[in-house]
Amino acid sequence: MGEHFPPSAWRDRVMNKVVGVLTAGGDSPGLNAAIRGLTKAAQGVFNMHIIGFRDGFRGLMENRAEPLDRGKTSGLLTVGGTILGTSREKPQAVTVGGKALDMTSAMVDNYRKHNLDVLVCMGGGGTQRSALHLAKQGLNVITLPKTIDNDIPNTDVSFGFDTALSIATEAIDRLHSTAHSHHRIVVVEVMGHRVGWLALGAGVAGGADVILIPEIPYNVERVASAIRFRSREGKSFSIVCVAEGALSDDDGQQLEEARLRKKKTACEIEKKLVSEEISQIKTRVEQGTYTLAKRLEEMTGLESRVTILGHLQRGGTPSARDRLLATQLGTACAELIAQERYGVMVAARGAGYEPIPLGEVVGERKSVPLEHPWIRSARHVGTCLGD
Ligand code: F6P
């Protein structure tokens, strides 16, 4: 006869643990599924107590706490967003009275006040950094990787990505027929922050003719010539899928040089001037999609239109894959708490999971490697990547 779960060797340690949970950063499909998975496993299997904090680290600072249980998290699997709410506040910089203040100690106090054994933080890169900061103050912390950008290192994937990928792909599918009917260039901007996973994935899956990602600075003349080539071949429309962080080779070079100058200079005045220069380039990049569409129109003689997918990509019900992943990581998190494996991110690894020390997650961004198979496939099917 198999032993009950949890094994008796764990039982004394796991009963009555108090688990805090918060969601931080941009919301992402799958967050509710993860909260449900964590709560159901932690309470149902391990008899732990769960306390949710509202609106990310701000809620921890303001002690906006509410108990969670199996009943409260029932029916959440398919629901988008996060029932806990979220914010982009960091422990070291919370906006209070118009000023960004370090509120770490208030958060530590509330952690102690609730007698938490561990705080679970679900979020992207910024949240991983904040969690590590709290771990360094002596708190037990575990994180889950959540972001549609898929830029968290040391996890195969983050939940939210698959849903956003499907939404962006469907949008490209739909844009095809209208671009075709009007003989237009449609430039569709996809989220992804500073990486190109979403744009590349959706671009390949949706059959975009041009895909522009931050990892490959683009040359506008090469993009125009790929579109002109299609026209000569009798295809009088083109879909250009551009990542929000994509930048032209000129902007890319200027940005790199400016960042290098900022790093090298010891002079505060020069640092300030270079920072202004950097933010001007960034603003140019943010408005880049409209500029790009206009330039392509001038250079090809085809009319152009812009579609910014924006927050549509983060809204609504999670895909089956994201529900599965979020449930798996949420329940795995409860198992790790039972084993007192703290200071880790619950990473997706193959069909399972792996606890990764937070120090190995923070400080890096997972960009698309230039030799990634999706890039190779895109090139093989004749997609222009702007280089
Ligand atoms: O990190 C997720 C993300 O959706 C990015 O792709 C995007 O750059 C950013 O958040 C948008 O942030 P906000 O929701 O604050 O507008």
Tab-separated table of C-alpha atoms and ligand atoms in Angstrom:
chain	number	residue	atom	x	y	z
A	1	MET	CA	0.000	0.000	0.000
A	2	GLY	CA	1.369	3.383	-0.983
A	3	GLU	CA	1.784	5.994	1.753
A	4	HIS	CA	-0.479	9.048	1.846
A	5	PHE	CA	0.831	12.328	0.468
A	6	PRO	CA	2.539	14.202	2.067
A	7	PRO	CA	4.844	11.480	3.353
A	8	SER	CA	4.822	11.146	7.144
A	9	ALA	CA	8.439	12.345	7.317
A	10	TRP	CA	7.277	15.768	6.108
A	11	ARG	CA	4.047	15.966	8.071
A	12	ASP	CA	5.253	17.714	11.214
A	13	ARG	CA	7.094	20.329	9.251
A	14	VAL	CA	4.312	21.197	6.828
A	15	MET	CA	1.211	21.416	9.002
A	16	ASN	CA	0.086	24.922	9.890
A	17	LYS	CA	2.653	26.769	7.823
A	18	VAL	CA	1.511	30.278	6.926
A	19	VAL	CA	2.006	31.210	3.281
A	20	GLY	CA	1.698	34.765	1.941
A	21	VAL	CA	1.105	35.287	-1.777
A	22	LEU	CA	1.159	38.319	-4.063
A	23	THR	CA	1.157	39.028	-7.793
A	24	ALA	CA	3.321	41.869	-9.119
A	25	GLY	CA	4.215	43.551	-12.430
A	26	GLY	CA	1.981	43.465	-15.508
A	27	ASP	CA	-0.879	40.984	-15.244
A	28	SER	CA	-0.677	37.829	-17.304
A	29	PRO	CA	-3.056	35.024	-18.266
A	30	GLY	CA	-2.508	32.080	-15.911
A	31	LEU	CA	-1.998	34.091	-12.700
A	32	ASN	CA	-5.357	33.003	-11.274
A	33	ALA	CA	-4.706	29.397	-12.269
A	34	ALA	CA	-1.401	29.579	-10.368
A	35	ILE	CA	-3.040	31.152	-7.267
A	36	ARG	CA	-5.680	28.398	-7.401
A	37	GLY	CA	-3.068	25.626	-7.822
A	38	LEU	CA	-0.956	26.944	-4.955
A	39	THR	CA	-3.912	27.453	-2.613
A	40	LYS	CA	-5.611	24.143	-3.321
A	41	ALA	CA	-2.412	22.135	-2.888
A	42	ALA	CA	-1.074	24.126	0.071
A	43	GLN	CA	-4.350	23.984	1.982
A	44	GLY	CA	-5.818	20.716	0.746
A	45	VAL	CA	-2.714	18.534	0.728
A	46	PHE	CA	-0.435	20.216	3.263
A	47	ASN	CA	-2.927	21.893	5.587
A	48	MET	CA	-1.216	25.282	5.286
A	49	HIS	CA	-2.843	28.712	5.760
A	50	ILE	CA	-2.779	31.081	2.814
A	51	ILE	CA	-2.894	34.869	2.979
A	52	GLY	CA	-3.216	36.935	-0.195
A	53	PHE	CA	-1.795	40.474	-0.367
A	54	ARG	CA	-3.544	42.888	-2.718
A	55	ASP	CA	-1.854	44.834	-5.520
A	56	GLY	CA	1.642	43.425	-5.315
A	57	PHE	CA	4.315	44.751	-2.983
A	58	ARG	CA	2.181	47.838	-2.243
A	59	GLY	CA	-0.389	45.576	-0.591
A	60	LEU	CA	2.316	43.940	1.523
A	61	MET	CA	3.521	47.387	2.597
A	62	GLU	CA	-0.008	48.602	3.434
A	63	ASN	CA	-0.957	45.269	4.982
A	64	ARG	CA	-3.900	44.759	2.684
A	65	ALA	CA	-4.264	41.080	3.456
A	66	GLU	CA	-7.084	38.591	3.025
A	67	PRO	CA	-7.214	34.867	3.752
A	68	LEU	CA	-7.474	32.566	0.746
A	69	ASP	CA	-8.842	29.035	0.747
A	70	ARG	CA	-9.990	26.300	-1.586
A	71	GLY	CA	-13.476	27.787	-1.788
A	72	LYS	CA	-12.286	31.288	-2.691
A	73	THR	CA	-10.026	29.995	-5.441
A	74	SER	CA	-12.570	27.621	-6.917
A	75	GLY	CA	-13.619	28.486	-10.490
A	76	LEU	CA	-10.505	30.564	-11.142
A	77	LEU	CA	-8.776	28.281	-13.600
A	78	THR	CA	-10.144	29.987	-16.703
A	79	VAL	CA	-10.307	33.553	-15.425
A	80	GLY	CA	-7.888	36.149	-16.854
A	81	GLY	CA	-6.027	38.795	-14.808
A	82	THR	CA	-5.347	38.302	-11.105
A	83	ILE	CA	-7.922	38.238	-8.302
A	84	LEU	CA	-5.279	39.759	-6.031
A	85	GLY	CA	-4.670	42.782	-8.249
A	86	THR	CA	-1.169	43.903	-9.139
A	87	SER	CA	1.119	46.927	-9.281
A	88	ARG	CA	4.604	47.723	-10.514
A	89	GLU	CA	5.866	48.977	-7.123
A	90	LYS	CA	9.197	47.659	-5.848
A	91	PRO	CA	10.059	47.395	-2.127
A	92	GLN	CA	12.901	49.915	-2.555
A	93	ALA	CA	10.813	52.429	-4.507
A	94	VAL	CA	7.156	52.733	-3.563
A	95	THR	CA	5.428	55.968	-4.541
A	96	VAL	CA	4.290	57.648	-1.342
A	97	GLY	CA	3.114	61.286	-1.465
A	98	GLY	CA	4.591	61.659	-4.957
A	99	LYS	CA	8.010	60.402	-3.886
A	100	ALA	CA	9.648	57.006	-4.465
A	101	LEU	CA	10.539	55.737	-0.989
A	102	ASP	CA	12.294	52.603	0.246
A	103	MET	CA	9.500	50.762	2.111
A	104	THR	CA	11.331	47.478	2.603
A	105	SER	CA	11.130	47.620	6.399
A	106	ALA	CA	7.321	48.098	6.365
A	107	MET	CA	7.063	44.966	4.224
A	108	VAL	CA	9.357	42.992	6.500
A	109	ASP	CA	7.273	44.127	9.513
A	110	ASN	CA	4.038	42.925	7.902
A	111	TYR	CA	5.617	39.615	6.967
A	112	ARG	CA	6.524	39.174	10.650
A	113	LYS	CA	3.160	40.452	11.893
A	114	HIS	CA	1.392	37.666	9.990
A	115	ASN	CA	3.948	35.086	11.163
A	116	LEU	CA	4.538	34.122	7.562
A	117	ASP	CA	6.732	31.098	6.942
A	118	VAL	CA	7.165	32.113	3.307
A	119	LEU	CA	6.087	34.750	0.799
A	120	VAL	CA	5.235	33.579	-2.735
A	121	CYS	CA	5.783	36.274	-5.381
A	122	MET	CA	4.383	35.682	-8.851
A	123	GLY	CA	5.878	37.965	-11.464
A	124	GLY	CA	8.357	38.823	-14.171
A	125	GLY	CA	11.965	40.025	-14.076
A	126	GLY	CA	11.316	43.001	-11.785
A	127	THR	CA	9.395	40.833	-9.325
A	128	GLN	CA	12.213	38.280	-9.212
A	129	ARG	CA	14.599	41.126	-8.321
A	130	SER	CA	12.285	42.458	-5.600
A	131	ALA	CA	11.860	38.961	-4.176
A	132	LEU	CA	15.624	38.468	-4.003
A	133	HIS	CA	15.888	41.823	-2.233
A	134	LEU	CA	13.387	40.647	0.402
A	135	ALA	CA	15.209	37.309	0.712
A	136	LYS	CA	18.360	39.291	1.518
A	137	GLN	CA	16.454	40.898	4.424
A	138	GLY	CA	16.014	37.414	5.867
A	139	LEU	CA	12.541	36.557	4.522
A	140	ASN	CA	11.712	33.150	3.084
A	141	VAL	CA	10.651	33.752	-0.486
A	142	ILE	CA	9.624	31.607	-3.455
A	143	THR	CA	8.760	32.977	-6.903
A	144	LEU	CA	6.839	31.815	-9.950
A	145	PRO	CA	7.817	32.969	-13.469
A	146	LYS	CA	4.996	34.940	-15.060
A	147	THR	CA	5.215	37.192	-18.104
A	148	ILE	CA	3.916	37.307	-21.660
A	149	ASP	CA	7.408	38.493	-22.698
A	150	ASN	CA	9.069	35.122	-21.886
A	151	ASP	CA	12.270	36.952	-20.912
A	152	ILE	CA	12.947	35.322	-17.520
A	153	PRO	CA	16.172	33.313	-17.637
A	154	ASN	CA	16.578	29.751	-16.393
A	155	THR	CA	13.014	28.652	-17.051
A	156	ASP	CA	11.927	26.998	-20.297
A	157	VAL	CA	8.986	29.355	-20.481
A	158	SER	CA	6.846	31.648	-18.302
A	159	PHE	CA	3.076	31.429	-18.033
A	160	GLY	CA	1.154	34.002	-20.061
A	161	PHE	CA	3.450	33.664	-23.036
A	162	ASP	CA	1.487	30.931	-24.784
A	163	THR	CA	-1.823	32.813	-24.526
A	164	ALA	CA	-0.312	36.064	-25.803
A	165	LEU	CA	1.351	34.140	-28.629
A	166	SER	CA	-2.010	32.735	-29.750
A	167	ILE	CA	-3.699	36.133	-29.569
A	168	ALA	CA	-0.935	37.826	-31.584
A	169	THR	CA	-0.942	34.985	-34.129
A	170	GLU	CA	-4.686	35.196	-34.596
A	171	ALA	CA	-4.382	38.957	-35.090
A	172	ILE	CA	-1.795	38.429	-37.848
A	173	ASP	CA	-4.061	35.820	-39.467
A	174	ARG	CA	-6.914	38.323	-39.527
A	175	LEU	CA	-4.758	41.187	-40.798
A	176	HIS	CA	-3.773	39.119	-43.834
A	177	SER	CA	-7.163	39.312	-45.527
A	178	THR	CA	-7.588	43.054	-45.111
A	179	ALA	CA	-3.964	43.789	-46.146
A	180	HIS	CA	-4.485	41.558	-49.195
A	181	SER	CA	-7.795	43.167	-50.177
A	182	HIS	CA	-6.407	46.716	-50.004
A	183	HIS	CA	-2.903	45.964	-51.361
A	184	ARG	CA	-1.418	47.494	-48.238
A	185	ILE	CA	1.502	47.081	-45.915
A	186	VAL	CA	0.165	46.348	-42.433
A	187	VAL	CA	2.675	46.940	-39.681
A	188	VAL	CA	1.516	45.079	-36.567
A	189	GLU	CA	3.228	45.897	-33.273
A	190	VAL	CA	3.512	43.102	-30.742
A	191	MET	CA	4.501	43.445	-27.047
A	192	GLY	CA	7.590	41.804	-25.553
A	193	HIS	CA	9.411	44.643	-23.761
A	194	ARG	CA	13.089	44.409	-24.774
A	195	VAL	CA	12.986	40.914	-26.305
A	196	GLY	CA	11.497	39.425	-29.458
A	197	TRP	CA	9.992	36.083	-28.363
A	198	LEU	CA	6.380	37.124	-28.939
A	199	ALA	CA	6.970	38.914	-32.245
A	200	LEU	CA	9.159	36.123	-33.594
A	201	GLY	CA	6.810	33.347	-32.475
A	202	ALA	CA	3.648	35.064	-33.710
A	203	GLY	CA	5.380	36.242	-36.876
A	204	VAL	CA	6.514	32.729	-37.801
A	205	ALA	CA	3.205	31.117	-36.766
A	206	GLY	CA	1.168	33.773	-38.578
A	207	GLY	CA	3.349	33.823	-41.692
A	208	ALA	CA	4.402	37.483	-41.453
A	209	ASP	CA	6.538	38.602	-44.406
A	210	VAL	CA	8.841	40.706	-42.252
A	211	ILE	CA	9.649	40.151	-38.553
A	212	LEU	CA	11.606	42.769	-36.626
A	213	ILE	CA	12.911	42.020	-33.137
A	214	PRO	CA	15.221	43.882	-30.725
A	215	GLU	CA	17.885	41.186	-31.017
A	216	ILE	CA	18.383	41.988	-34.732
A	217	PRO	CA	18.572	45.761	-35.404
A	218	TYR	CA	16.865	46.372	-38.735
A	219	ASN	CA	17.844	48.270	-41.834
A	220	VAL	CA	14.780	50.028	-43.243
A	221	GLU	CA	16.113	49.859	-46.823
A	222	ARG	CA	16.369	46.046	-46.562
A	223	VAL	CA	12.795	45.849	-45.285
A	224	ALA	CA	11.570	48.060	-48.130
A	225	SER	CA	13.454	46.021	-50.684
A	226	ALA	CA	11.905	42.757	-49.371
A	227	ILE	CA	8.448	44.338	-49.791
A	228	ARG	CA	9.301	45.612	-53.300
A	229	PHE	CA	10.530	42.106	-54.179
A	230	ARG	CA	7.163	40.656	-53.101
A	231	SER	CA	5.360	43.219	-55.261
A	232	ARG	CA	7.448	42.223	-58.284
A	233	GLU	CA	6.466	38.611	-57.571
A	234	GLY	CA	2.809	39.638	-57.743
A	235	LYS	CA	2.129	39.947	-54.013
A	236	SER	CA	0.923	43.470	-53.541
A	237	PHE	CA	0.556	43.351	-49.756
A	238	SER	CA	2.886	42.641	-46.852
A	239	ILE	CA	2.569	41.984	-43.157
A	240	VAL	CA	5.363	43.433	-41.034
A	241	CYS	CA	5.369	42.059	-37.480
A	242	VAL	CA	7.416	44.362	-35.276
A	243	ALA	CA	8.316	43.866	-31.626
A	244	GLU	CA	7.683	46.954	-29.474
A	245	GLY	CA	11.388	47.009	-28.571
A	246	ALA	CA	12.739	46.575	-32.134
A	247	LEU	CA	15.109	49.283	-33.250
A	248	SER	CA	16.771	50.338	-36.474
A	249	ASP	CA	20.501	49.767	-36.912
A	250	ASP	CA	21.120	53.543	-36.592
A	251	ASP	CA	19.197	53.789	-33.295
A	252	GLY	CA	20.752	50.540	-32.079
A	253	GLN	CA	24.258	51.849	-32.660
A	254	GLN	CA	23.538	55.247	-31.105
A	255	LEU	CA	21.970	53.596	-28.060
A	256	GLU	CA	24.906	51.270	-27.566
A	257	GLU	CA	27.429	54.113	-27.898
A	258	ALA	CA	25.480	56.315	-25.485
A	259	ARG	CA	25.210	53.499	-22.905
A	260	LEU	CA	28.957	52.894	-23.182
A	261	ARG	CA	29.717	56.615	-22.714
A	262	LYS	CA	27.453	56.708	-19.643
A	263	LYS	CA	29.248	53.724	-18.159
A	264	LYS	CA	32.716	55.201	-18.766
A	265	THR	CA	32.214	58.766	-17.575
A	266	ALA	CA	32.752	59.745	-13.956
A	267	CYS	CA	31.385	63.256	-14.547
A	268	GLU	CA	27.851	63.656	-13.169
A	269	ILE	CA	26.921	66.439	-15.614
A	270	GLU	CA	27.934	64.317	-18.605
A	271	LYS	CA	26.078	61.321	-17.129
A	272	LYS	CA	22.925	63.436	-16.997
A	273	LEU	CA	23.350	64.659	-20.577
A	274	VAL	CA	23.895	61.112	-21.870
A	275	SER	CA	20.838	59.892	-19.900
A	276	GLU	CA	18.743	62.530	-21.686
A	277	GLU	CA	20.183	61.392	-25.004
A	278	ILE	CA	19.292	57.770	-24.153
A	279	SER	CA	15.726	58.656	-23.240
A	280	GLN	CA	15.351	60.604	-26.520
A	281	ILE	CA	16.462	57.526	-28.482
A	282	LYS	CA	14.062	55.367	-26.437
A	283	THR	CA	11.158	57.727	-27.200
A	284	ARG	CA	12.077	57.503	-30.880
A	285	VAL	CA	12.031	53.697	-30.613
A	286	GLU	CA	8.616	53.783	-28.876
A	287	GLN	CA	7.177	55.818	-31.739
A	288	GLY	CA	9.154	53.711	-34.207
A	289	THR	CA	6.257	51.670	-35.541
A	290	TYR	CA	4.444	54.682	-37.012
A	291	THR	CA	7.688	56.121	-38.403
A	292	LEU	CA	8.551	52.763	-39.918
A	293	ALA	CA	5.139	52.419	-41.592
A	294	LYS	CA	5.404	55.939	-43.046
A	295	ARG	CA	8.894	55.326	-44.381
A	296	LEU	CA	7.918	51.992	-45.932
A	297	GLU	CA	4.986	53.710	-47.639
A	298	GLU	CA	7.338	56.317	-49.139
A	299	MET	CA	9.927	53.746	-50.137
A	300	THR	CA	7.576	51.196	-51.733
A	301	GLY	CA	4.659	53.235	-53.049
A	302	LEU	CA	2.243	50.957	-51.147
A	303	GLU	CA	-0.215	52.391	-48.661
A	304	SER	CA	0.458	51.390	-45.058
A	305	ARG	CA	-1.554	50.942	-41.861
A	306	VAL	CA	-0.486	50.322	-38.265
A	307	THR	CA	-2.106	47.964	-35.736
A	308	ILE	CA	-0.836	48.115	-32.162
A	309	LEU	CA	-2.044	44.982	-30.372
A	310	GLY	CA	-1.187	46.366	-26.922
A	311	HIS	CA	-2.913	45.026	-23.816
A	312	LEU	CA	-5.281	42.822	-25.823
A	313	GLN	CA	-2.399	40.352	-25.704
A	314	ARG	CA	-2.584	40.114	-21.919
A	315	GLY	CA	-6.332	40.024	-21.464
A	316	GLY	CA	-8.829	37.233	-21.110
A	317	THR	CA	-8.819	33.532	-20.473
A	318	PRO	CA	-5.508	31.632	-20.479
A	319	SER	CA	-4.756	29.008	-23.121
A	320	ALA	CA	-4.848	25.319	-22.173
A	321	ARG	CA	-1.038	25.247	-22.105
A	322	ASP	CA	-0.864	28.258	-19.745
A	323	ARG	CA	-3.523	26.767	-17.437
A	324	LEU	CA	-1.537	23.577	-17.310
A	325	LEU	CA	1.792	25.295	-16.689
A	326	ALA	CA	0.404	27.683	-14.066
A	327	THR	CA	-1.364	24.854	-12.244
A	328	GLN	CA	1.776	22.756	-12.340
A	329	LEU	CA	4.036	25.532	-11.040
A	330	GLY	CA	1.500	26.615	-8.403
A	331	THR	CA	1.144	23.101	-7.002
A	332	ALA	CA	4.913	22.495	-7.284
A	333	CYS	CA	5.387	25.648	-5.221
A	334	ALA	CA	3.300	24.101	-2.411
A	335	GLU	CA	5.520	20.995	-2.526
A	336	LEU	CA	8.666	23.130	-2.277
A	337	ILE	CA	7.238	25.041	0.702
A	338	ALA	CA	6.523	21.698	2.366
A	339	GLN	CA	10.197	20.849	1.888
A	340	GLU	CA	11.282	24.331	3.038
A	341	ARG	CA	13.106	24.987	-0.227
A	342	TYR	CA	13.188	28.762	-0.057
A	343	GLY	CA	15.014	31.468	-2.025
A	344	VAL	CA	14.155	29.846	-5.343
A	345	MET	CA	12.079	30.353	-8.473
A	346	VAL	CA	9.915	27.405	-9.505
A	347	ALA	CA	11.153	27.054	-13.091
A	348	ALA	CA	9.458	25.101	-15.882
A	349	ARG	CA	11.801	22.348	-16.987
A	350	GLY	CA	10.744	19.863	-19.660
A	351	ALA	CA	7.527	18.221	-18.524
A	352	GLY	CA	8.295	19.060	-14.880
A	353	TYR	CA	9.792	21.812	-12.751
A	354	GLU	CA	13.056	22.727	-11.080
A	355	PRO	CA	13.817	25.079	-8.161
A	356	ILE	CA	16.411	27.629	-9.332
A	357	PRO	CA	18.219	29.865	-6.781
A	358	LEU	CA	16.942	33.430	-7.203
A	359	GLY	CA	20.508	34.696	-7.617
A	360	GLU	CA	20.672	32.739	-10.894
A	361	VAL	CA	17.512	34.353	-12.212
A	362	VAL	CA	17.979	38.015	-11.347
A	363	GLY	CA	20.014	40.519	-13.377
A	364	GLU	CA	19.771	38.810	-16.741
A	365	ARG	CA	17.206	38.986	-19.504
A	366	LYS	CA	16.476	35.967	-21.712
A	367	SER	CA	16.793	37.341	-25.239
A	368	VAL	CA	16.196	35.310	-28.382
A	369	PRO	CA	19.536	33.665	-29.287
A	370	LEU	CA	20.523	34.528	-32.863
A	371	GLU	CA	20.924	30.831	-33.629
A	372	HIS	CA	17.449	29.960	-32.278
A	373	PRO	CA	15.557	27.440	-34.478
A	374	TRP	CA	12.633	29.866	-34.924
A	375	ILE	CA	15.047	32.385	-36.494
A	376	ARG	CA	16.502	29.726	-38.778
A	377	SER	CA	13.029	28.582	-39.838
A	378	ALA	CA	11.935	32.158	-40.499
A	379	ARG	CA	14.919	32.676	-42.785
A	380	HIS	CA	14.325	29.342	-44.530
A	381	VAL	CA	10.759	30.265	-45.450
A	382	GLY	CA	11.976	33.569	-46.885
A	383	THR	CA	10.913	35.924	-44.076
A	384	CYS	CA	12.864	39.194	-43.978
A	385	LEU	CA	14.337	39.848	-40.523
A	386	GLY	CA	15.517	43.319	-41.453
A	387	ASP	CA	19.249	42.507	-41.560
B	1	F6P	O1	5.943	42.874	-19.256
B	1	F6P	C1	4.717	42.673	-19.840
B	1	F6P	C2	4.356	43.847	-20.691
B	1	F6P	O2	3.085	43.586	-21.231
B	1	F6P	C3	5.339	44.220	-21.784
B	1	F6P	O3	5.232	43.404	-22.917
B	1	F6P	C4	4.998	45.660	-22.044
B	1	F6P	O4	6.125	46.360	-22.501
B	1	F6P	C5	4.600	46.146	-20.677
B	1	F6P	O5	4.243	45.018	-19.919
B	1	F6P	C6	3.429	47.107	-20.686
B	1	F6P	O6	3.270	47.597	-19.390
B	1	F6P	P1	1.985	48.321	-18.816
B	1	F6P	O7	0.942	47.300	-18.554
B	1	F6P	O8	2.468	48.950	-17.579
B	1	F6P	O9	1.516	49.285	-19.867
